[in-house]
């Protein structure tokens, strides 16, 4: 079993940056970097990841899969499944996984995942809204926190440890049994199934009913004419 090796910081630019420096310095798989706050927390597609010091679980886990390009995408599913299981066990109900990288509760975003990788390492960055009672106006309509969903304060440090352990367990399942096994678990939480959505990719907007994630983890939609769209990367997915 891969053991988590925790490194705790008060403030960093981004835990992903610290973890990738550690990766380059040869730190082993299972290295976990956490901080109370980030000055340059980042999300997917160059977006900013907002936190309030001490109220978010912020962690980056260093992995060293034998690299194949598609494994980077697979790791977002591994992390999503680990997060969903972990949140449900708290307990926090109504957890769903929004393709490809978001964790929702009752349709609002509670956590995000950012995977960054090079040939010999992958860093899985996870941000979870834990004890926030309110959010900045830009995200107030779409974000939620564990406190808002459960009515209870949660121990951020303990949650970081639980999430890191859950991630390493699912990662080992992935290594031993393959992506299919992860997808089976992930699909049980899939958000938006059988619902109409618009998906914005770099070049086009696709509208249709979400029918699932295929065996490679791509999002599948069927439009009103019955045409199937298989989407491997998107800027946004919104229900209509
Ligand atoms: C997203 O929702 O777009 C992904 C958000 C990922 C945020 C986490 S917080 C820990 C790690 N460090 C970062 O700078 N980003 C990730």
mmCIF file with all atom_site columns, C-alpha atoms and ligand atoms in Angstrom, residues 13-17 33 38 40-45 47-50 57-60 101-102 109 111-116 123-128, ligand 1:
data_model
loop_
_atom_site.group_PDB
_atom_site.id
_atom_site.type_symbol
_atom_site.label_atom_id
_atom_site.label_alt_id
_atom_site.label_comp_id
_atom_site.label_asym_id
_atom_site.label_entity_id
_atom_site.label_seq_id
_atom_site.pdbx_PDB_ins_code
_atom_site.Cartn_x
_atom_site.Cartn_y
_atom_site.Cartn_z
_atom_site.occupancy
_atom_site.B_iso_or_equiv
_atom_site.pdbx_formal_charge
_atom_site.auth_seq_id
_atom_site.auth_comp_id
_atom_site.auth_asym_id
_atom_site.auth_atom_id
_atom_site.pdbx_PDB_model_num
ATOM   1  C CA  . UNK A 1 13  ? 1.420   30.090 -4.034  1.00 0.00 ? 13  UNK A CA  1
ATOM   2  C CA  . UNK A 1 14  ? -0.183  26.814 -5.092  1.00 0.00 ? 14  UNK A CA  1
ATOM   3  C CA  . UNK A 1 15  ? 0.167   23.367 -3.523  1.00 0.00 ? 15  UNK A CA  1
ATOM   4  C CA  . UNK A 1 16  ? 0.408   21.998 -7.075  1.00 0.00 ? 16  UNK A CA  1
ATOM   5  C CA  . UNK A 1 17  ? 3.513   24.160 -7.626  1.00 0.00 ? 17  UNK A CA  1
ATOM   6  C CA  . UNK A 1 33  ? 1.322   18.922 0.052   1.00 0.00 ? 33  UNK A CA  1
ATOM   7  C CA  . UNK A 1 38  ? -2.886  29.704 -1.458  1.00 0.00 ? 38  UNK A CA  1
ATOM   8  C CA  . UNK A 1 40  ? -2.216  31.744 -6.532  1.00 0.00 ? 40  UNK A CA  1
ATOM   9  C CA  . UNK A 1 41  ? -4.552  28.771 -6.310  1.00 0.00 ? 41  UNK A CA  1
ATOM   10 C CA  . UNK A 1 42  ? -5.462  27.710 -9.802  1.00 0.00 ? 42  UNK A CA  1
ATOM   11 C CA  . UNK A 1 43  ? -8.222  25.741 -11.419 1.00 0.00 ? 43  UNK A CA  1
ATOM   12 C CA  . UNK A 1 44  ? -8.682  24.201 -14.825 1.00 0.00 ? 44  UNK A CA  1
ATOM   13 C CA  . UNK A 1 45  ? -8.373  26.290 -17.979 1.00 0.00 ? 45  UNK A CA  1
ATOM   14 C CA  . UNK A 1 47  ? -9.127  29.867 -13.803 1.00 0.00 ? 47  UNK A CA  1
ATOM   15 C CA  . UNK A 1 48  ? -8.461  30.978 -10.221 1.00 0.00 ? 48  UNK A CA  1
ATOM   16 C CA  . UNK A 1 49  ? -9.268  28.717 -7.274  1.00 0.00 ? 49  UNK A CA  1
ATOM   17 C CA  . UNK A 1 50  ? -10.592 30.793 -4.397  1.00 0.00 ? 50  UNK A CA  1
ATOM   18 C CA  . UNK A 1 57  ? -9.120  21.606 2.278   1.00 0.00 ? 57  UNK A CA  1
ATOM   19 C CA  . UNK A 1 58  ? -6.256  22.275 -0.149  1.00 0.00 ? 58  UNK A CA  1
ATOM   20 C CA  . UNK A 1 59  ? -4.013  19.398 -1.147  1.00 0.00 ? 59  UNK A CA  1
ATOM   21 C CA  . UNK A 1 60  ? -1.866  18.067 -3.952  1.00 0.00 ? 60  UNK A CA  1
ATOM   22 C CA  . UNK A 1 101 ? -13.439 17.304 -12.845 1.00 0.00 ? 101 UNK A CA  1
ATOM   23 C CA  . UNK A 1 102 ? -16.043 18.843 -10.528 1.00 0.00 ? 102 UNK A CA  1
ATOM   24 C CA  . UNK A 1 109 ? -19.734 22.900 -6.686  1.00 0.00 ? 109 UNK A CA  1
ATOM   25 C CA  . UNK A 1 111 ? -14.731 20.600 -4.824  1.00 0.00 ? 111 UNK A CA  1
ATOM   26 C CA  . UNK A 1 112 ? -12.541 20.784 -7.898  1.00 0.00 ? 112 UNK A CA  1
ATOM   27 C CA  . UNK A 1 113 ? -9.687  18.688 -9.235  1.00 0.00 ? 113 UNK A CA  1
ATOM   28 C CA  . UNK A 1 114 ? -6.683  19.820 -11.263 1.00 0.00 ? 114 UNK A CA  1
ATOM   29 C CA  . UNK A 1 115 ? -4.292  17.166 -12.610 1.00 0.00 ? 115 UNK A CA  1
ATOM   30 C CA  . UNK A 1 116 ? -0.914  18.301 -13.928 1.00 0.00 ? 116 UNK A CA  1
ATOM   31 C CA  . UNK A 1 123 ? 0.193   15.901 -9.381  1.00 0.00 ? 123 UNK A CA  1
ATOM   32 C CA  . UNK A 1 124 ? -3.461  15.634 -8.420  1.00 0.00 ? 124 UNK A CA  1
ATOM   33 C CA  . UNK A 1 125 ? -4.593  18.934 -6.896  1.00 0.00 ? 125 UNK A CA  1
ATOM   34 C CA  . UNK A 1 126 ? -7.829  18.983 -4.923  1.00 0.00 ? 126 UNK A CA  1
ATOM   35 C CA  . UNK A 1 127 ? -9.665  21.924 -3.391  1.00 0.00 ? 127 UNK A CA  1
ATOM   36 C CA  . UNK A 1 128 ? -12.717 21.385 -1.168  1.00 0.00 ? 128 UNK A CA  1
HETATM 37 C C1  . LIG B 2 .   ? -11.097 23.432 -10.762 1.00 0.00 ? 1   LIG B C1  1
HETATM 38 O O1  . LIG B 2 .   ? -12.185 23.356 -10.198 1.00 0.00 ? 1   LIG B O1  1
HETATM 39 O O2  . LIG B 2 .   ? -10.960 24.021 -11.849 1.00 0.00 ? 1   LIG B O2  1
HETATM 40 C C2  . LIG B 2 .   ? -9.924  22.755 -10.126 1.00 0.00 ? 1   LIG B C2  1
HETATM 41 C C3  . LIG B 2 .   ? -9.586  23.388 -8.810  1.00 0.00 ? 1   LIG B C3  1
HETATM 42 C C4  . LIG B 2 .   ? -8.373  22.767 -8.163  1.00 0.00 ? 1   LIG B C4  1
HETATM 43 C C5  . LIG B 2 .   ? -7.934  23.520 -6.922  1.00 0.00 ? 1   LIG B C5  1
HETATM 44 C C6  . LIG B 2 .   ? -6.838  22.799 -6.204  1.00 0.00 ? 1   LIG B C6  1
HETATM 45 S S1  . LIG B 2 .   ? -6.543  23.479 -4.601  1.00 0.00 ? 1   LIG B S1  1
HETATM 46 C C7  . LIG B 2 .   ? -5.109  22.492 -4.461  1.00 0.00 ? 1   LIG B C7  1
HETATM 47 C C8  . LIG B 2 .   ? -4.411  22.528 -5.819  1.00 0.00 ? 1   LIG B C8  1
HETATM 48 N N1  . LIG B 2 .   ? -3.592  23.714 -5.930  1.00 0.00 ? 1   LIG B N1  1
HETATM 49 C C9  . LIG B 2 .   ? -4.010  24.543 -6.885  1.00 0.00 ? 1   LIG B C9  1
HETATM 50 O O3  . LIG B 2 .   ? -3.481  25.631 -7.196  1.00 0.00 ? 1   LIG B O3  1
HETATM 51 N N2  . LIG B 2 .   ? -5.111  24.039 -7.465  1.00 0.00 ? 1   LIG B N2  1
HETATM 52 C C10 . LIG B 2 .   ? -5.483  22.761 -6.892  1.00 0.00 ? 1   LIG B C10 1
#
